[in-house]
Amino acid sequence: MPNIKIFSGSSHRELSHKIADRLGMELGKVVTKKFSNQETCVEIGESVRGEDVYIVQSGCGEINDNLMELLIMINACKIASASRVTAVIPCFPYARQDKKDKSRAPISAKLVANMLSVSGADHIITMDLHASQIQGFFDIPVDNLYAEPAVLKWIKENIAEWKTCTIVSPDAGGAKRVTSIADRLNVDFALIHKERKRANEVDRMVLVGDVTDRVAILVDDMADTCGTICHAADKLISAGATKVYAILTHGIFSGPAISRINNACFEAVVVTNTIPQEEKMKTCPKIQVIDISMILAEAIRRTHNGESVSYLFSHVPFTSAMLQKEGEMDGWMLTDYRSVEAADGRTAHNNGQNSIKHLENSLDLFDTIPPIPLQSLPRAHPPQLRCHQPPVLQVFYYFGHLILSV
């Protein structure tokens, strides 16, 4: 894709590499270091003048340092004349401090939003905000993507009894998320009401719903010390559940979280890779990871091309591996990294010059256009997916049909 640069912060380089690979690009050159007094220094190693810049930095690890690094990178690109700077923040930092729930409490999520705007960010891409209202803290566009499509796909592929399972929310705040998943799976849902003595400590839990002789799937947006989900798992087992799974978008897993998961009765604790999990998986075999890099990559591609991202709210983008697993499509197989909106049957083209027929009924116009396999396209400029034929081709085939009809 022309006029686009992707840079990675130091919080989650593996995810940044996966996003760049799925877009067929290399990460931009950037050097991040600290002075002896622990000040953060960022050096952008290539020109960004007039470019559409995307900076990938997740709110994990050394959160304060990584947040400051992101702000400095945004400002460095902005004052270097980048046309647009988008911050891709898979896990939004300070998202739990989104309201004034007691006297003199700060609303830190609003402060972070102000800092990102003042630093020069033009657009924010994030995933599963702790509270959707955080989008209202910004005066710039925010795309809050959902891990729900990837979660649904994992449930159907890995839980044999999913048609008779119960989706459970560990607290009242996640009721809307759980009911949405339960409706799409056409299964029942339950709710656990918890009362806290203080932060990160749960006093009492009450189950509302029936999980007797069923598989229970706990769903939440994040887990930190895992006290809540471990107590919830014990509650579900005592209520008659046969198996308990936990599916979380952001697996923070700080403090005693790993030991609690190992001692809990989970069949598996499934998280996305918005936060690095490699080291934790070595000490906790119950942790499994869902890759969401294709969702972020497709959001970047659509944003750059000025396309809608609403498709991603309910679908997982197709990748070459997924297509090969499903089999051939109309005699042609994608061998590149590009995602395909198979359900919509849309057609891709390479910079307005090459077109490919992906599905049998992809277009009700121009059905006579011969398909071109991706193997024959130049690898230096991979195809950009679009929804319509370029105007030059439309005019060419229109006059062609007129000549043939005469």
PDB file of C-alpha atoms in Angstrom, residues 8-178:
ATOM      1  CA  SER A   8       6.081  -0.414  16.505  1.00  0.00           C
ATOM      2  CA  GLY A   9       6.575   0.658  20.082  1.00  0.00           C
ATOM      3  CA  SER A  10       8.461  -1.562  22.485  1.00  0.00           C
ATOM      4  CA  SER A  11       5.418  -3.004  24.299  1.00  0.00           C
ATOM      5  CA  HIS A  12       4.419  -5.755  21.826  1.00  0.00           C
ATOM      6  CA  ARG A  13       6.734  -6.062  18.834  1.00  0.00           C
ATOM      7  CA  GLU A  14       5.529  -9.559  17.918  1.00  0.00           C
ATOM      8  CA  LEU A  15       1.977  -8.314  17.319  1.00  0.00           C
ATOM      9  CA  SER A  16       3.333  -5.393  15.281  1.00  0.00           C
ATOM     10  CA  HIS A  17       5.319  -7.793  13.079  1.00  0.00           C
ATOM     11  CA  LYS A  18       2.237  -9.958  12.524  1.00  0.00           C
ATOM     12  CA  ILE A  19       0.179  -6.918  11.511  1.00  0.00           C
ATOM     13  CA  ALA A  20       2.873  -5.753   9.097  1.00  0.00           C
ATOM     14  CA  ASP A  21       3.256  -9.249   7.636  1.00  0.00           C
ATOM     15  CA  ARG A  22      -0.462  -9.521   6.970  1.00  0.00           C
ATOM     16  CA  LEU A  23      -0.315  -6.203   5.125  1.00  0.00           C
ATOM     17  CA  GLY A  24       2.773  -7.287   3.167  1.00  0.00           C
ATOM     18  CA  MET A  25       4.874  -4.513   4.625  1.00  0.00           C
ATOM     19  CA  GLU A  26       7.983  -4.001   6.703  1.00  0.00           C
ATOM     20  CA  LEU A  27       7.862  -2.143   9.995  1.00  0.00           C
ATOM     21  CA  GLY A  28       9.271   1.369   9.874  1.00  0.00           C
ATOM     22  CA  LYS A  29      12.683   2.072  11.342  1.00  0.00           C
ATOM     23  CA  VAL A  30      12.506   3.505  14.835  1.00  0.00           C
ATOM     24  CA  VAL A  31      14.930   3.486  17.746  1.00  0.00           C
ATOM     25  CA  THR A  32      13.647   3.774  21.307  1.00  0.00           C
ATOM     26  CA  LYS A  33      16.041   4.136  24.212  1.00  0.00           C
ATOM     27  CA  LYS A  34      16.392   5.728  27.630  1.00  0.00           C
ATOM     28  CA  PHE A  35      18.885   8.226  28.926  1.00  0.00           C
ATOM     29  CA  SER A  36      20.696   7.567  32.177  1.00  0.00           C
ATOM     30  CA  ASN A  37      18.028   9.523  34.074  1.00  0.00           C
ATOM     31  CA  GLN A  38      15.335   7.216  32.567  1.00  0.00           C
ATOM     32  CA  GLU A  39      13.970   9.788  30.118  1.00  0.00           C
ATOM     33  CA  THR A  40      12.547   8.172  26.974  1.00  0.00           C
ATOM     34  CA  CYS A  41      14.137   9.006  23.632  1.00  0.00           C
ATOM     35  CA  VAL A  42      12.625   8.122  20.251  1.00  0.00           C
ATOM     36  CA  GLU A  43      14.323   8.461  16.864  1.00  0.00           C
ATOM     37  CA  ILE A  44      12.275   7.886  13.690  1.00  0.00           C
ATOM     38  CA  GLY A  45      14.711   6.384  11.205  1.00  0.00           C
ATOM     39  CA  GLU A  46      12.965   7.228   7.931  1.00  0.00           C
ATOM     40  CA  SER A  47      10.953   9.991   6.299  1.00  0.00           C
ATOM     41  CA  VAL A  48       7.255  10.208   7.133  1.00  0.00           C
ATOM     42  CA  ARG A  49       6.507  13.442   5.243  1.00  0.00           C
ATOM     43  CA  GLY A  50       3.048  13.175   3.682  1.00  0.00           C
ATOM     44  CA  GLU A  51       2.652   9.577   4.889  1.00  0.00           C
ATOM     45  CA  ASP A  52      -0.274   7.870   6.621  1.00  0.00           C
ATOM     46  CA  VAL A  53       1.420   6.698   9.833  1.00  0.00           C
ATOM     47  CA  TYR A  54       0.223   3.932  12.163  1.00  0.00           C
ATOM     48  CA  ILE A  55       1.926   3.385  15.523  1.00  0.00           C
ATOM     49  CA  VAL A  56       1.235   0.092  17.317  1.00  0.00           C
ATOM     50  CA  GLN A  57       1.648   0.266  21.088  1.00  0.00           C
ATOM     51  CA  SER A  58      -0.339  -1.760  23.625  1.00  0.00           C
ATOM     52  CA  GLY A  59      -1.035  -0.738  27.212  1.00  0.00           C
ATOM     53  CA  CYS A  60       0.891  -3.513  28.926  1.00  0.00           C
ATOM     54  CA  GLY A  61       4.205  -4.207  30.622  1.00  0.00           C
ATOM     55  CA  GLU A  62       5.742  -0.963  31.889  1.00  0.00           C
ATOM     56  CA  ILE A  63       2.531   0.905  31.198  1.00  0.00           C
ATOM     57  CA  ASN A  64       3.681   4.418  32.112  1.00  0.00           C
ATOM     58  CA  ASP A  65       6.909   4.138  30.100  1.00  0.00           C
ATOM     59  CA  ASN A  66       5.115   2.630  27.121  1.00  0.00           C
ATOM     60  CA  LEU A  67       2.430   5.319  27.207  1.00  0.00           C
ATOM     61  CA  MET A  68       5.045   8.062  27.277  1.00  0.00           C
ATOM     62  CA  GLU A  69       6.909   6.354  24.436  1.00  0.00           C
ATOM     63  CA  LEU A  70       3.707   6.302  22.366  1.00  0.00           C
ATOM     64  CA  LEU A  71       3.064   9.997  22.981  1.00  0.00           C
ATOM     65  CA  ILE A  72       6.621  10.898  21.964  1.00  0.00           C
ATOM     66  CA  MET A  73       6.399   8.754  18.798  1.00  0.00           C
ATOM     67  CA  ILE A  74       3.107  10.400  17.807  1.00  0.00           C
ATOM     68  CA  ASN A  75       4.544  13.870  18.332  1.00  0.00           C
ATOM     69  CA  ALA A  76       7.766  13.004  16.480  1.00  0.00           C
ATOM     70  CA  CYS A  77       5.801  11.851  13.426  1.00  0.00           C
ATOM     71  CA  LYS A  78       3.433  14.812  13.578  1.00  0.00           C
ATOM     72  CA  ILE A  79       6.147  17.464  13.624  1.00  0.00           C
ATOM     73  CA  ALA A  80       7.927  15.536  10.834  1.00  0.00           C
ATOM     74  CA  SER A  81       4.964  16.446   8.560  1.00  0.00           C
ATOM     75  CA  ALA A  82       3.092  13.132   8.543  1.00  0.00           C
ATOM     76  CA  SER A  83      -0.293  13.673   6.894  1.00  0.00           C
ATOM     77  CA  ARG A  84      -2.124  11.556   9.478  1.00  0.00           C
ATOM     78  CA  VAL A  85      -1.024   9.714  12.608  1.00  0.00           C
ATOM     79  CA  THR A  86      -3.125   6.835  13.939  1.00  0.00           C
ATOM     80  CA  ALA A  87      -2.418   5.226  17.305  1.00  0.00           C
ATOM     81  CA  VAL A  88      -3.215   1.500  17.288  1.00  0.00           C
ATOM     82  CA  ILE A  89      -3.670   0.622  20.967  1.00  0.00           C
ATOM     83  CA  PRO A  90      -4.928  -2.986  21.283  1.00  0.00           C
ATOM     84  CA  CYS A  91      -5.215  -2.721  25.082  1.00  0.00           C
ATOM     85  CA  PHE A  92      -6.123   0.816  26.155  1.00  0.00           C
ATOM     86  CA  PRO A  93      -4.196   1.884  29.300  1.00  0.00           C
ATOM     87  CA  TYR A  94      -6.019   3.196  32.392  1.00  0.00           C
ATOM     88  CA  ALA A  95      -9.352   2.062  30.899  1.00  0.00           C
ATOM     89  CA  ARG A  96     -10.653   0.903  34.292  1.00  0.00           C
ATOM     90  CA  GLN A  97     -10.363   4.430  35.701  1.00  0.00           C
ATOM     91  CA  ASP A  98     -13.225   5.695  33.552  1.00  0.00           C
ATOM     92  CA  LYS A  99     -15.496   7.264  36.157  1.00  0.00           C
ATOM     93  CA  LYS A 100     -15.472   9.036  39.492  1.00  0.00           C
ATOM     94  CA  ASP A 101     -16.749   6.212  41.697  1.00  0.00           C
ATOM     95  CA  LYS A 102     -15.735   7.795  45.005  1.00  0.00           C
ATOM     96  CA  SER A 103     -14.718  11.163  46.387  1.00  0.00           C
ATOM     97  CA  ARG A 104     -11.580  12.723  44.927  1.00  0.00           C
ATOM     98  CA  ALA A 105     -11.065   9.820  42.499  1.00  0.00           C
ATOM     99  CA  PRO A 106      -9.410  10.718  39.155  1.00  0.00           C
ATOM    100  CA  ILE A 107     -10.853   9.909  35.747  1.00  0.00           C
ATOM    101  CA  SER A 108      -7.500   8.793  34.358  1.00  0.00           C
ATOM    102  CA  ALA A 109      -8.912   7.396  31.090  1.00  0.00           C
ATOM    103  CA  LYS A 110     -10.040  10.934  30.185  1.00  0.00           C
ATOM    104  CA  LEU A 111      -6.548  12.232  31.012  1.00  0.00           C
ATOM    105  CA  VAL A 112      -4.964   9.635  28.692  1.00  0.00           C
ATOM    106  CA  ALA A 113      -7.423  10.631  25.955  1.00  0.00           C
ATOM    107  CA  ASN A 114      -6.420  14.271  26.325  1.00  0.00           C
ATOM    108  CA  MET A 115      -2.723  13.389  26.227  1.00  0.00           C
ATOM    109  CA  LEU A 116      -3.137  11.391  23.003  1.00  0.00           C
ATOM    110  CA  SER A 117      -5.062  14.227  21.348  1.00  0.00           C
ATOM    111  CA  VAL A 118      -2.593  16.911  22.420  1.00  0.00           C
ATOM    112  CA  SER A 119       0.388  14.832  21.269  1.00  0.00           C
ATOM    113  CA  GLY A 120      -1.002  14.963  17.722  1.00  0.00           C
ATOM    114  CA  ALA A 121      -2.944  11.736  17.177  1.00  0.00           C
ATOM    115  CA  ASP A 122      -5.588  12.064  14.465  1.00  0.00           C
ATOM    116  CA  HIS A 123      -7.276   8.685  14.963  1.00  0.00           C
ATOM    117  CA  ILE A 124      -7.381   5.883  17.541  1.00  0.00           C
ATOM    118  CA  ILE A 125      -7.845   2.160  16.850  1.00  0.00           C
ATOM    119  CA  THR A 126      -8.355   0.008  19.934  1.00  0.00           C
ATOM    120  CA  MET A 127     -10.078  -3.222  20.963  1.00  0.00           C
ATOM    121  CA  ASP A 128     -12.738  -4.016  23.562  1.00  0.00           C
ATOM    122  CA  LEU A 129     -12.605  -0.896  25.701  1.00  0.00           C
ATOM    123  CA  HIS A 130     -13.471  -1.573  29.319  1.00  0.00           C
ATOM    124  CA  ALA A 131     -16.343   0.894  28.887  1.00  0.00           C
ATOM    125  CA  SER A 132     -17.537   1.951  25.430  1.00  0.00           C
ATOM    126  CA  GLN A 133     -18.182   5.460  26.777  1.00  0.00           C
ATOM    127  CA  ILE A 134     -14.427   6.057  26.783  1.00  0.00           C
ATOM    128  CA  GLN A 135     -14.820   6.854  23.081  1.00  0.00           C
ATOM    129  CA  GLY A 136     -16.639   9.984  24.189  1.00  0.00           C
ATOM    130  CA  PHE A 137     -13.524  11.217  25.996  1.00  0.00           C
ATOM    131  CA  PHE A 138     -11.925  11.903  22.599  1.00  0.00           C
ATOM    132  CA  ASP A 139     -12.519  14.721  20.146  1.00  0.00           C
ATOM    133  CA  ILE A 140     -10.936  12.615  17.377  1.00  0.00           C
ATOM    134  CA  PRO A 141     -12.331   9.463  15.680  1.00  0.00           C
ATOM    135  CA  VAL A 142     -12.060   6.244  17.703  1.00  0.00           C
ATOM    136  CA  ASP A 143     -12.631   2.762  16.277  1.00  0.00           C
ATOM    137  CA  ASN A 144     -13.372   0.330  19.097  1.00  0.00           C
ATOM    138  CA  LEU A 145     -12.991  -3.104  17.511  1.00  0.00           C
ATOM    139  CA  TYR A 146     -14.438  -6.250  19.048  1.00  0.00           C
ATOM    140  CA  ALA A 147     -12.828  -9.607  19.730  1.00  0.00           C
ATOM    141  CA  GLU A 148     -16.301 -11.196  19.729  1.00  0.00           C
ATOM    142  CA  PRO A 149     -16.131 -12.634  16.158  1.00  0.00           C
ATOM    143  CA  ALA A 150     -12.805 -14.326  16.934  1.00  0.00           C
ATOM    144  CA  VAL A 151     -14.192 -15.596  20.254  1.00  0.00           C
ATOM    145  CA  LEU A 152     -17.248 -17.102  18.537  1.00  0.00           C
ATOM    146  CA  LYS A 153     -15.004 -18.816  16.014  1.00  0.00           C
ATOM    147  CA  TRP A 154     -12.833 -20.284  18.792  1.00  0.00           C
ATOM    148  CA  ILE A 155     -15.843 -21.563  20.736  1.00  0.00           C
ATOM    149  CA  LYS A 156     -17.314 -23.345  17.717  1.00  0.00           C
ATOM    150  CA  GLU A 157     -13.990 -24.907  16.759  1.00  0.00           C
ATOM    151  CA  ASN A 158     -12.723 -25.968  20.214  1.00  0.00           C
ATOM    152  CA  ILE A 159     -15.738 -26.726  22.439  1.00  0.00           C
ATOM    153  CA  ALA A 160     -17.673 -29.748  21.237  1.00  0.00           C
ATOM    154  CA  GLU A 161     -20.665 -29.077  23.529  1.00  0.00           C
ATOM    155  CA  TRP A 162     -21.020 -25.414  22.573  1.00  0.00           C
ATOM    156  CA  LYS A 163     -24.632 -25.828  21.392  1.00  0.00           C
ATOM    157  CA  THR A 164     -25.741 -26.663  24.943  1.00  0.00           C
ATOM    158  CA  CYS A 165     -23.333 -24.434  26.868  1.00  0.00           C
ATOM    159  CA  THR A 166     -24.112 -21.422  29.051  1.00  0.00           C
ATOM    160  CA  ILE A 167     -22.314 -18.108  28.595  1.00  0.00           C
ATOM    161  CA  VAL A 168     -21.608 -16.514  31.971  1.00  0.00           C
ATOM    162  CA  SER A 169     -20.645 -12.974  32.898  1.00  0.00           C
ATOM    163  CA  PRO A 170     -18.524 -12.729  36.072  1.00  0.00           C
ATOM    164  CA  ASP A 171     -20.055  -9.323  36.897  1.00  0.00           C
ATOM    165  CA  ALA A 172     -23.013  -7.147  36.009  1.00  0.00           C
ATOM    166  CA  GLY A 173     -20.887  -4.837  33.863  1.00  0.00           C
ATOM    167  CA  GLY A 174     -20.290  -7.567  31.280  1.00  0.00           C
ATOM    168  CA  ALA A 175     -23.949  -8.515  30.864  1.00  0.00           C
ATOM    169  CA  LYS A 176     -24.314  -6.785  27.498  1.00  0.00           C
ATOM    170  CA  ARG A 177     -21.189  -8.502  26.140  1.00  0.00           C
ATOM    171  CA  VAL A 178     -22.360 -11.918  27.313  1.00  0.00           C
TER     172      VAL A 178
END
